[in-house]
Coordinates of C-alpha atoms and ligand atoms in Angstrom, one line a residue:
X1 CA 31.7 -4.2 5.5
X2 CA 31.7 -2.5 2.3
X3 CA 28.1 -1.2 0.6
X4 CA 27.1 0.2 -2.7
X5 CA 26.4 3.7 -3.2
X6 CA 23.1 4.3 -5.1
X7 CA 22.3 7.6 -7.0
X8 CA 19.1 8.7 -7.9
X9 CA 17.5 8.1 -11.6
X10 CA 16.7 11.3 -13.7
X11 CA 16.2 11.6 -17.0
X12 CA 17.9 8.2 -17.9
X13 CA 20.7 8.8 -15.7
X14 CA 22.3 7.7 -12.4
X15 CA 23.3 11.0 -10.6
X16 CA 24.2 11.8 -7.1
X17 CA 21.8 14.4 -5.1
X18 CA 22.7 18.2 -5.6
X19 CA 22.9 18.2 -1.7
X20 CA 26.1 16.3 -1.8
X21 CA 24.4 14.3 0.9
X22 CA 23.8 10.4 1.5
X23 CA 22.2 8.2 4.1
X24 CA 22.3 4.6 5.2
X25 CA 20.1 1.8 4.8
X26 CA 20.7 -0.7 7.7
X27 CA 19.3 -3.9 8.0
X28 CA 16.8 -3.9 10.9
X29 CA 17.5 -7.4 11.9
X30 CA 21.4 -6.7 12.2
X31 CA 22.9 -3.1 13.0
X32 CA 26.0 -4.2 11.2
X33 CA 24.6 -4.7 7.7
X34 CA 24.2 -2.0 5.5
X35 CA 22.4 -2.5 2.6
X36 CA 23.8 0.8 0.7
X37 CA 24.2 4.0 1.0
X38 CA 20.9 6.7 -0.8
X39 CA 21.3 10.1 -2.0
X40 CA 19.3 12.6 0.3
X41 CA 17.4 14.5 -1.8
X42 CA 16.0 17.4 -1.8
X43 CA 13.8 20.1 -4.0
X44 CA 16.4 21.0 -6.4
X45 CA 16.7 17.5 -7.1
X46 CA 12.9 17.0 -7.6
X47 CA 12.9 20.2 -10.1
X48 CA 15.2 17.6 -12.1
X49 CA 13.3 14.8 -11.9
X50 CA 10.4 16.9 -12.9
X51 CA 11.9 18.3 -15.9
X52 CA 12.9 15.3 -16.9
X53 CA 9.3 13.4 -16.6
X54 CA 7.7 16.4 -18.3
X55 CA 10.2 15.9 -21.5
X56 CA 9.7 11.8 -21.6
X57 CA 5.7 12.6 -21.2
X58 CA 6.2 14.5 -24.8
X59 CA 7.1 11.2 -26.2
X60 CA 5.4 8.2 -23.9
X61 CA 2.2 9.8 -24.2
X62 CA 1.9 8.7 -27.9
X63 CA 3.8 5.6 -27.6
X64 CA 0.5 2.8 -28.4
X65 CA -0.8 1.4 -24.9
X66 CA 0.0 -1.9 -26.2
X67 CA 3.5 -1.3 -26.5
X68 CA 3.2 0.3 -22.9
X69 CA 1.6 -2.5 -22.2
X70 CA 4.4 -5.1 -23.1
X71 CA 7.2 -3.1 -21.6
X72 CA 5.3 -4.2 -18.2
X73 CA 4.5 -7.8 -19.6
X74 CA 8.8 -8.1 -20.3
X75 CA 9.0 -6.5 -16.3
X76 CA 7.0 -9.1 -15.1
X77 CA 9.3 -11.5 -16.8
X78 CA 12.1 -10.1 -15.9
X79 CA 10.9 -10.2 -11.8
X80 CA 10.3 -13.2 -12.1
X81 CA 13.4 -14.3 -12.9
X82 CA 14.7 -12.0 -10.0
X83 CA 12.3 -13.0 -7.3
X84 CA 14.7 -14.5 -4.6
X85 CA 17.1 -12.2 -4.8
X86 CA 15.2 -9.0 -4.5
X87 CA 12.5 -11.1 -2.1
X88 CA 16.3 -11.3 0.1
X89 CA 17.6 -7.9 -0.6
X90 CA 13.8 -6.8 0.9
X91 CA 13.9 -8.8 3.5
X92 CA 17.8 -7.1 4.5
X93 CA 16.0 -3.9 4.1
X94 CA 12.9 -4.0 5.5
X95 CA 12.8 -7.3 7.7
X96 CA 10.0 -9.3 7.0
X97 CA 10.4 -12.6 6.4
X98 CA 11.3 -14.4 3.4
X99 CA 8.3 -16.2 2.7
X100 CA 6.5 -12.2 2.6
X101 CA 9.3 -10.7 0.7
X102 CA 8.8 -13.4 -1.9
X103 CA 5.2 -12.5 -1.4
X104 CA 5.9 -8.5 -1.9
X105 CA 7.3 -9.7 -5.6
X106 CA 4.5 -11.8 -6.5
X107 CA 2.3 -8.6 -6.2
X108 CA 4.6 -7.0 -8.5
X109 CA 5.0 -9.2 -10.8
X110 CA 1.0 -9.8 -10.3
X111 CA 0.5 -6.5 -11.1
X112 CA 2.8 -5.9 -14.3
X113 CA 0.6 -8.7 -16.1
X114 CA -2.6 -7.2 -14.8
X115 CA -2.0 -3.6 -15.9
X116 CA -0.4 -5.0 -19.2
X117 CA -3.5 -6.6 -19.7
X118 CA -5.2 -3.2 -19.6
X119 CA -2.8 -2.5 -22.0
X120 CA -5.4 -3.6 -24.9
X121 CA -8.6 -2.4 -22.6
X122 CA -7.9 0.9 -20.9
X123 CA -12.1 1.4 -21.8
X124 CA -13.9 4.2 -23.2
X125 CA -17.6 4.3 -24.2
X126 CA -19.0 4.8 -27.2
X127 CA -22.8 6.6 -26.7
X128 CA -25.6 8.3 -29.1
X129 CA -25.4 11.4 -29.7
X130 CA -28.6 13.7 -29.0
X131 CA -28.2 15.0 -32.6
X132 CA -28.2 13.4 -36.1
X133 CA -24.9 12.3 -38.2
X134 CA -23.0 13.1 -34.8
X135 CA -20.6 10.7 -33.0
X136 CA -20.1 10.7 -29.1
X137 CA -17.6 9.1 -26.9
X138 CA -15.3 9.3 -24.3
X139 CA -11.6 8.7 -24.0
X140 CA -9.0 7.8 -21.1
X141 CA -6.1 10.3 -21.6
X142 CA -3.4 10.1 -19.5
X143 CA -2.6 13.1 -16.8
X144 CA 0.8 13.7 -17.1
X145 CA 3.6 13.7 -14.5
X146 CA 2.5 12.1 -12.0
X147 CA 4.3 11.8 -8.3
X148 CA 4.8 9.2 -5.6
X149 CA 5.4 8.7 -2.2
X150 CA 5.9 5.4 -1.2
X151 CA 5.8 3.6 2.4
X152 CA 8.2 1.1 3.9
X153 CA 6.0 -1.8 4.4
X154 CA 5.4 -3.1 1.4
X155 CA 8.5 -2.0 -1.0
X156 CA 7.9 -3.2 -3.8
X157 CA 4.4 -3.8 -3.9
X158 CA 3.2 -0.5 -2.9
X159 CA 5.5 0.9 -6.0
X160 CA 4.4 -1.6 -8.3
X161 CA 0.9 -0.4 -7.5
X162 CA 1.7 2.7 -8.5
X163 CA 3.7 2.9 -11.3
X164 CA 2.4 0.0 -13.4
X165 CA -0.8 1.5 -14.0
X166 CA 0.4 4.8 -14.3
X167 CA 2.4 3.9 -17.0
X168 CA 0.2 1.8 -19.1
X169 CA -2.0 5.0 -19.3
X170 CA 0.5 6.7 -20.7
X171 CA 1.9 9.0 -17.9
X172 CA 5.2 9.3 -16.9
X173 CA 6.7 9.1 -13.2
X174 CA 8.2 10.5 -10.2
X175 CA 8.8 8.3 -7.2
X176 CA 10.1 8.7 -4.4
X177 CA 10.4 5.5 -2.0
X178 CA 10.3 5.5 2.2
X179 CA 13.9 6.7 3.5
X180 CA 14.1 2.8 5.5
X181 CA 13.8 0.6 2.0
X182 CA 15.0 2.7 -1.3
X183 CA 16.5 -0.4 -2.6
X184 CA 13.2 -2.5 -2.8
X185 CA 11.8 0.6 -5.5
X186 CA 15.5 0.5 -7.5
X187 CA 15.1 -3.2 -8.1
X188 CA 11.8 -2.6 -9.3
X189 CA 13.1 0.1 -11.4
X190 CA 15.8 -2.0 -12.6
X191 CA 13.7 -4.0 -14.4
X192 CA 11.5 -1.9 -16.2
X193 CA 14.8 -0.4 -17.7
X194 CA 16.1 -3.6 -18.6
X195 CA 12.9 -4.5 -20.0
X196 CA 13.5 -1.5 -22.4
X197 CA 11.5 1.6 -20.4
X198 CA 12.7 4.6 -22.0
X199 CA 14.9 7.5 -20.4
X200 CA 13.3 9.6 -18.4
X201 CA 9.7 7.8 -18.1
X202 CA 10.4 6.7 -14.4
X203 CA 13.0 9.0 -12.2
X204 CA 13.3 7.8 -8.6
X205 CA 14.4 10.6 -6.3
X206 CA 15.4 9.1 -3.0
X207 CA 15.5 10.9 0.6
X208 CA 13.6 11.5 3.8
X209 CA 9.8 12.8 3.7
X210 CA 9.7 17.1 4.7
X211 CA 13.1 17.4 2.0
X212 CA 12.5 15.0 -1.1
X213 CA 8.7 13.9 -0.8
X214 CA 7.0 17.2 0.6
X215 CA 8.4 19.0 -3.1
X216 CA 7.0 16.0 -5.2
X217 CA 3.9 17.2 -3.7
X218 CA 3.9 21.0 -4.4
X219 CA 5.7 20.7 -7.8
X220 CA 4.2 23.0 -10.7
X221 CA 4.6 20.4 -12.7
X222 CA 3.5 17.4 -11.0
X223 CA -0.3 17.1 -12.4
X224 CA -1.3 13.8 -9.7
X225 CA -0.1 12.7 -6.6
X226 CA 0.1 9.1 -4.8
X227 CA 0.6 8.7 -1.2
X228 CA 0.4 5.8 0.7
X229 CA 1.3 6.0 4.5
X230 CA 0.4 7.7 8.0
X231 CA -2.7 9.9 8.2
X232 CA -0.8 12.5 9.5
X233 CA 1.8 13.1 6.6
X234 CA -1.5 12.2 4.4
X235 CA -3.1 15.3 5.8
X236 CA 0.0 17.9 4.5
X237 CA 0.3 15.7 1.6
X238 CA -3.9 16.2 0.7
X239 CA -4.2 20.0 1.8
X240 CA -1.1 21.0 -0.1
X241 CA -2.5 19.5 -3.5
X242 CA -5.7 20.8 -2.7
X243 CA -4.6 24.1 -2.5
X244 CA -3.2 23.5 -6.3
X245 CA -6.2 21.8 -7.5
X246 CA -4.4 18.8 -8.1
X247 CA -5.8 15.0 -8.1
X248 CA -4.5 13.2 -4.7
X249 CA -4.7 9.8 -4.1
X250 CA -4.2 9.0 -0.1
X251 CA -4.4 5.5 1.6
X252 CA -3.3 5.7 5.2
X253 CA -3.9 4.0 8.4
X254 CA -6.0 1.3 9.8
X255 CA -7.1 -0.3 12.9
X256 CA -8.9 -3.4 11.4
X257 CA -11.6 -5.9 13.0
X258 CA -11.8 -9.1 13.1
X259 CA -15.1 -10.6 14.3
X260 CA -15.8 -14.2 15.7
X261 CA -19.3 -15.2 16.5
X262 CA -20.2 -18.3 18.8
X263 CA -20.8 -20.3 15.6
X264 CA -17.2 -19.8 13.9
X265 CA -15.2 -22.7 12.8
X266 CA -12.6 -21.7 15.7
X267 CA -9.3 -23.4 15.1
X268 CA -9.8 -21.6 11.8
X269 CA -10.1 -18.3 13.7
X270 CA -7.2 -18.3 15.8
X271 CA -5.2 -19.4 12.9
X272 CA -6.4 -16.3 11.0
X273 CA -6.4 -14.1 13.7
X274 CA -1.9 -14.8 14.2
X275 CA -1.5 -14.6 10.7
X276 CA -3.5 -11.2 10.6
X277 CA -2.1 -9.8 13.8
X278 CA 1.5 -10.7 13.8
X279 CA 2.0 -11.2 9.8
X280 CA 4.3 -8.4 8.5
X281 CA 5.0 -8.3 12.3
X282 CA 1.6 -6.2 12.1
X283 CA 2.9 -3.6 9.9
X284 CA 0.5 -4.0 7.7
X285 CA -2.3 -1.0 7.2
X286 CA -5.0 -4.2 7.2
X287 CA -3.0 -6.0 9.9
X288 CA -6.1 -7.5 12.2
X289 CA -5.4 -5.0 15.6
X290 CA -8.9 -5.8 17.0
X291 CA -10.6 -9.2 17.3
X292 CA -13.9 -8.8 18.5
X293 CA -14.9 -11.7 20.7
X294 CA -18.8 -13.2 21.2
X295 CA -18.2 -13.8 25.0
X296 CA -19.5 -17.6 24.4
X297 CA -16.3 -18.5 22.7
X298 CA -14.0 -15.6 24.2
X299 CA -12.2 -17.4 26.4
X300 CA -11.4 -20.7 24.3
X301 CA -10.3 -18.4 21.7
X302 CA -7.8 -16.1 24.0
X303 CA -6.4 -19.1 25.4
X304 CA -5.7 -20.8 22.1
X305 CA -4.4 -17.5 20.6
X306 CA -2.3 -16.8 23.2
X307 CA -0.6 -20.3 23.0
X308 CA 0.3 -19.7 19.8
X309 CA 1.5 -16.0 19.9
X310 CA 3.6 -17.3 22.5
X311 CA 4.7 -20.5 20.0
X312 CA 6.3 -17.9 17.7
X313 CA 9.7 -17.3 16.3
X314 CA 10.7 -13.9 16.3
X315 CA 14.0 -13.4 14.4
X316 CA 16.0 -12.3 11.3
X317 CA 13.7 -12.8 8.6
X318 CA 16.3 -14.6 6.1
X319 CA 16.2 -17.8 8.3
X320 CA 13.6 -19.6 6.9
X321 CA 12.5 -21.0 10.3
X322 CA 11.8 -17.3 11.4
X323 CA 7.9 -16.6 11.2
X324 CA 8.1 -12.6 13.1
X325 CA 11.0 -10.6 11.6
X326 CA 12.1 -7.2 13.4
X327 CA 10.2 -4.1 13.6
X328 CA 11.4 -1.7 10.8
X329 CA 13.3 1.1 12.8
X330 CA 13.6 2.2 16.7
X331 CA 11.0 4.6 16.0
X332 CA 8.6 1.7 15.7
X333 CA 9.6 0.0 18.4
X334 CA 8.6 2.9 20.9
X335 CA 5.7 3.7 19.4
X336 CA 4.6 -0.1 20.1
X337 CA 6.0 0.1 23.6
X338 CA 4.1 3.6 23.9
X339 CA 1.1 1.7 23.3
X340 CA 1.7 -1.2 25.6
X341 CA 2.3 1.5 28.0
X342 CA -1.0 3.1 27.3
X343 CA -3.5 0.4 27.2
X344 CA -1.9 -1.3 30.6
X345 CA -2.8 2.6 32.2
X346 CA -6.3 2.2 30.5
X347 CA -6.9 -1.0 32.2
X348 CA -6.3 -4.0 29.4
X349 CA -4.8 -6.9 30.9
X350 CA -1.7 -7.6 28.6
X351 CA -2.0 -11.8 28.2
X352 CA 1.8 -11.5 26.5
X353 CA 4.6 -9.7 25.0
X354 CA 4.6 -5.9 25.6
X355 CA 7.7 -5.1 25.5
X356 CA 10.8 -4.7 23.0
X357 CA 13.0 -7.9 23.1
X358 CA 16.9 -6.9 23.6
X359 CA 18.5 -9.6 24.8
X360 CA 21.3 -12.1 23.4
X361 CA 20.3 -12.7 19.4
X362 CA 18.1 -9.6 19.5
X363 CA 20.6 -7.0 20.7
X364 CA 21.4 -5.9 17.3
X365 CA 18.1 -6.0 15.8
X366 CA 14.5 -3.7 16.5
X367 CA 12.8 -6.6 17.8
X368 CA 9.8 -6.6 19.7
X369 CA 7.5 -9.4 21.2
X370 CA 3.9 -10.6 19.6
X371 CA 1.5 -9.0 22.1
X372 CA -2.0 -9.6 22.8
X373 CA -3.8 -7.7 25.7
X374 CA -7.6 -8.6 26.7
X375 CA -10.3 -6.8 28.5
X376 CA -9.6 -4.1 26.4
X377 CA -12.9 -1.6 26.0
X378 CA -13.6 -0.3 22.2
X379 CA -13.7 3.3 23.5
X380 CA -9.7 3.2 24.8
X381 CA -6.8 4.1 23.0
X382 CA -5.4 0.9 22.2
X383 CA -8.6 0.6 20.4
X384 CA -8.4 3.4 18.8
X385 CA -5.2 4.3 17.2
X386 CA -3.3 2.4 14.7
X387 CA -0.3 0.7 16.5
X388 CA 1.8 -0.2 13.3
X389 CA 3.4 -3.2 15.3
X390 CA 2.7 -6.8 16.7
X391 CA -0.3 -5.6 19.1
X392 CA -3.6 -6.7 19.3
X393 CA -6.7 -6.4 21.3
X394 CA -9.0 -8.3 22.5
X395 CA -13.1 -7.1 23.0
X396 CA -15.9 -9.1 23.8
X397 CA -19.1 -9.0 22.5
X398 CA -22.6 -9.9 23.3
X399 CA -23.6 -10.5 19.6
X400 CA -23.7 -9.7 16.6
X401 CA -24.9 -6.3 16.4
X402 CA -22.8 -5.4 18.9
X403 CA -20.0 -6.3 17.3
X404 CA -20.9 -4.9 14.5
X405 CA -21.3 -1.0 16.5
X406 CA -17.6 -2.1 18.0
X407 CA -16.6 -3.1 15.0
X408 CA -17.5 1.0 13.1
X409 CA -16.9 2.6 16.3
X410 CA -13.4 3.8 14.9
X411 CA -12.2 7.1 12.5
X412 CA -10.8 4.1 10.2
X413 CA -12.3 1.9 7.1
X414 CA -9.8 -0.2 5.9
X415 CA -10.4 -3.8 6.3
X416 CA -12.4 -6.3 8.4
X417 CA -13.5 -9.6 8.6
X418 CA -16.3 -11.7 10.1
X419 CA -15.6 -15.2 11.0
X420 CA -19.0 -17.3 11.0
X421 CA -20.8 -19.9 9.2
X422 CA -24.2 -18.0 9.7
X423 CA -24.6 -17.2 6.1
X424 CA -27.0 -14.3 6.6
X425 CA -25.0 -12.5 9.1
X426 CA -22.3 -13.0 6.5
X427 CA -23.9 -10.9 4.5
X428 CA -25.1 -8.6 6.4
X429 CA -21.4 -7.8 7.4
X430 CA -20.4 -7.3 4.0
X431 CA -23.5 -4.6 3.7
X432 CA -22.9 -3.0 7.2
X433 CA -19.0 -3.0 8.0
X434 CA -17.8 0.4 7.1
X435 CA -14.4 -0.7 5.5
X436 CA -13.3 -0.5 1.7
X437 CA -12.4 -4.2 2.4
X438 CA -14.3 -7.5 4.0
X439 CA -13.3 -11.0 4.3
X440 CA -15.4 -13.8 5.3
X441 CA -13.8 -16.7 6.5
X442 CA -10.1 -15.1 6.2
X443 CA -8.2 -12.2 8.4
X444 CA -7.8 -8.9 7.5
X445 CA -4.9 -9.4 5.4
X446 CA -4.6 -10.8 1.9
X447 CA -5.6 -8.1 -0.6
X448 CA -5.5 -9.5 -4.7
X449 CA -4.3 -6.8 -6.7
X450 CA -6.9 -6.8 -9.3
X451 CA -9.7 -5.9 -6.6
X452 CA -9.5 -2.0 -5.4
X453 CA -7.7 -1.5 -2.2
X454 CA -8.4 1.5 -0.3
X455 CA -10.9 2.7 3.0
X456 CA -12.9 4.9 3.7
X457 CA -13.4 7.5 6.5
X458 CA -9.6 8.3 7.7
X459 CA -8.1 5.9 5.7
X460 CA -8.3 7.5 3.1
X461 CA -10.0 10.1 0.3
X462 CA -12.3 7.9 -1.7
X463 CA -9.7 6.8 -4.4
X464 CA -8.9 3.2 -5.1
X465 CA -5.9 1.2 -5.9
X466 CA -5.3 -2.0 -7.4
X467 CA -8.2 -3.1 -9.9
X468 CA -10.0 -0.8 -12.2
X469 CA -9.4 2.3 -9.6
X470 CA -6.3 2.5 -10.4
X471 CA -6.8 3.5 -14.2
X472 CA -9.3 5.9 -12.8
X473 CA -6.9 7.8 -11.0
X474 CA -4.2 7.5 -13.4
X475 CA -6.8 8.8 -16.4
X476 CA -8.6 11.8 -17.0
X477 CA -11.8 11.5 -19.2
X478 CA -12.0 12.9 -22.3
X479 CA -15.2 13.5 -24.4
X480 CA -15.2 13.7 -27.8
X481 CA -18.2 14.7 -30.2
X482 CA -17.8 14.3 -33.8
X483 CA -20.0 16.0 -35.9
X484 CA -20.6 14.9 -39.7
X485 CA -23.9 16.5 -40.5
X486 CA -21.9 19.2 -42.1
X487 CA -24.1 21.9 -40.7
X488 CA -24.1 23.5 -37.1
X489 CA -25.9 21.6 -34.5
X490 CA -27.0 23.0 -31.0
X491 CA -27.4 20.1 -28.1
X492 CA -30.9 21.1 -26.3
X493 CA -31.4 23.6 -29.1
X494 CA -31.8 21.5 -32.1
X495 CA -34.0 19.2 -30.6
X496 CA -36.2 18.8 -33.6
X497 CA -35.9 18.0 -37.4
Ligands
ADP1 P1 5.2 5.7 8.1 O1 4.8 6.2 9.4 O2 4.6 4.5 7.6 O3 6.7 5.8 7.9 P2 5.0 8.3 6.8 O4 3.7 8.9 6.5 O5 5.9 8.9 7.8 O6 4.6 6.8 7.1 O7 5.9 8.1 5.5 C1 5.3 7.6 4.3 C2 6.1 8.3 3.1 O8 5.8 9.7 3.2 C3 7.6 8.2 3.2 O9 8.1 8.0 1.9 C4 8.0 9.5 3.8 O10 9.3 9.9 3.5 C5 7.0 10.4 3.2 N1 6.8 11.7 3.9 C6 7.0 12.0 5.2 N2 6.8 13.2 5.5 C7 6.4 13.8 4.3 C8 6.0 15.1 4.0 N3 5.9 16.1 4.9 N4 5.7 15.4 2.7 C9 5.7 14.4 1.8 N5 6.1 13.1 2.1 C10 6.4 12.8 3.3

């Protein structure tokens, strides 16, 4: 079957990597699909892409935000008229299914008419001045060139998270998308050119992590940096831009609660508790990976839950029937069956799944079956450690406070969610769940990109995306004093008449 060759985008141009070197995109689902072929990138080619952002910034940064602004209204636009198609070339890509992909453009698109809004915001404040005749206020300024490394999960999203608000301040950009779904970022991309983005504002460098993403990082000339992805590569990615002083924006892992007390509504429960778990085929960094369980309703719950994670089609995620696509790549699949592995040794009971499925429609895909394991203690490793796959855990509980000590008992602080119609233990979870994210009533899953998204502990470094964080991190404050006394004044000098 024939494929495309894609090149990277520098400066306004499609060129081909100075390594002379390409690599496959292959459809998870079906070995014999190939989505198209990426340049493998490496520093040289960043040092382009670079160059080439520093020159646009000369021009974009005095373009009027409004203008900015409607370059990503016309994007929005322009998705939409695009949505099943790239929702389908994501799904070929990465491998969830359609009704997600379709769901991955909506938060693009979601977030181009957010952040054009901002377009006519992008707030200062205006404040006395200590002294007489004297004007005070402060500015958002944009930072420069920023860079971006982008994970596999959420293709397009994740990028549009990024960019969009990055440009509407006025910066121009770097990216460089996860080595298993380049073509979900060029879509993207696409767009804002057709919708009139000039040369050189965006540059997408494609390639795998240590080669193309690791420079990106260390760049001279990159002034911010935006990861999303593993707390490991986080880790390089954070010391290297701390050791160049250099703003760093890191959202990693998860290993996200859910909590059902004796009182929850639970039909509602389990149904949350599949979509959260086994959504995204739990490669999500707020799939639900622990359900807490008051032992009152425990076993009514597991039973129902397990019914159901049983009742589901696992497939190729462009059959609209499919409700699990495939895991993303091999490597995925073993960490997941490292895990099953692990928490069998520890002692969980595994209810069903745990293991890879290989037979007859699934030989030529990374598939692997919806898991759930009970008994499972909140001190073992399957407890512990983000999975990244269609795994979760059951723990019991004796109450509510317990759950709530389960619950923080982790190095993550992604997402949770309580599910009771107690309405003072309701908010007491939203005060004492240490998460960046809680749901009442709803999984773990289902983030609106005008409210910040981000953790705390591992999961990240205190920045936010999505919402008003995002301008934060894409804007450095400026404070301007304007003097029109005509005479020198001294703040805490001058005090008096
Ligand atoms: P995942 O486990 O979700 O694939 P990774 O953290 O491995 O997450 O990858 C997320 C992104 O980080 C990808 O775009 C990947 O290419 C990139 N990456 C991997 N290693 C490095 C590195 N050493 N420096 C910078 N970026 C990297």
């Amino acid at each position: 079957m024939s494929h495309k060759l894609y090149k990277n985008l520098i400066g306004g141009e499609w060129v081909a990597s100075r390594t002379g070197k390409t690599f496959l995109n292959i459809n998870p689902a079906n070995s014999d699909d190939i989505v198209g072929e990426f340049q493998s990138s490496s520093a040289a080619d960043i040092d382009n892409a670079v160059a080439a952002a520093a020159e646009a910034w000369k021009s974009w940064r005095l373009v009027p935000a409004p203008k900015r602004a409607e370059i990503l209204y016309k994007t929005g636009e322009i998705l939409t008229q695009r949505k099943e198609q790239y929702a389908r070339d994501m799904t070929r890509e990465m491998g969830k299914v359609l009704a997600e992909t379709r769901g991955d453009v909506q938060e693009a698109i979601d977030t181009a008419y957010y952040m054009a809004g901002e377009g006519r915001r992008l707030f200062g404040q205006t404040t006395p001045s200590e002294l007489k005749s004297k004007f005070a206020m402060s500015v958002r300024m944009p930072v420069g060139v920023c860079g971006m490394i982008a994970p596999w999960n959420f293709p397009m999203a994740i990028p549009s998270w990024k960019l969009f608000p990055a440009l509407v301040c006025g910066n121009t950009c770097v990216i460089k998308p996860a080595e298993d779904t380049p073509l979900s970022t060029y879509n993207l991309v696409q767009c804002l050119v057709d919708a009139g983005l000039p040369a050189g504002v965006v540059n997408i460098v494609t390639g795998f992590g240590p080669d193309a993403g690791a420079p990106i990082v260390s760049h001279p000339g990159v002034r911010a940096v935006s990861f999303t992805g593993s707390s490991e590569v986080g880790r390089i990615v954070g010391q290297t831009a701390a050791g160049n002083f250099k703003p760093c924006s890191l959202e990693m892992g998860g290993k996200n609660a859910m909590i059902v007390l004796d009182d929850a509504h639970l039909d509602l429960a389990v149904e949350g508790a599949l979509w959260g778990a086994f959504g995204t085929t739990g490669q999500r960094c707020t799939a639900t990976s622990r359900i807490i369980l008051h032992k009152k309703i425990a076993a009514e719950f597991t039973e129902k839950l397990v019914a159901r994670a049983d009742a589901l089609k696992v497939g190729d995620g462009l059959d609209e029937s499919v409700q699990v696509g495939p895991q993303v790549n091999q490597q995925q699949i073993e960490t997941s069956t490292r895990y099953c592995e692990i928490a069998k040794k520890e002692g969980a009971k595994l209810l069903t799944g745990g293991s890879a499925l290989e037979d007859g429609t699934y030989d030529k895909g990374h598939f692997f079956a919806p898991t759930v394991f009970a008994s499972v203690k909140p001190g073992m490793r399957i407890a512990q450690e983000e999975v990244f796959g269609p795994v979760v855990s059951l723990i019991e509980c004796a109450d509510f406070d317990e759950a709530l000590d389960i619950a923080n008992g982790i190095d993550y602080g992604l997402s949770t969610a309580l599910y009771s119609r107690d309405v003072n233990l309701a908010f007491r979870a939203m005060r004492d769940l240490e998460a960046g994210i809680t749901y009442i009533n709803a999984p773990t899953i289902g983030a609106e990109v005008h409210l910040p998204f981000g953790g705390v502990k591992h999961t990240g470094n205190g920045h936010r995306e999505g919402g008003t964080g995002a301008l934060d991190f894409y804007t450095t404050w400026k404070s301007v004093y304007f003097d029109y006394s005509d005479k020198l004044q001294r703040a805490q000098i001058d005090t008096g008449e």
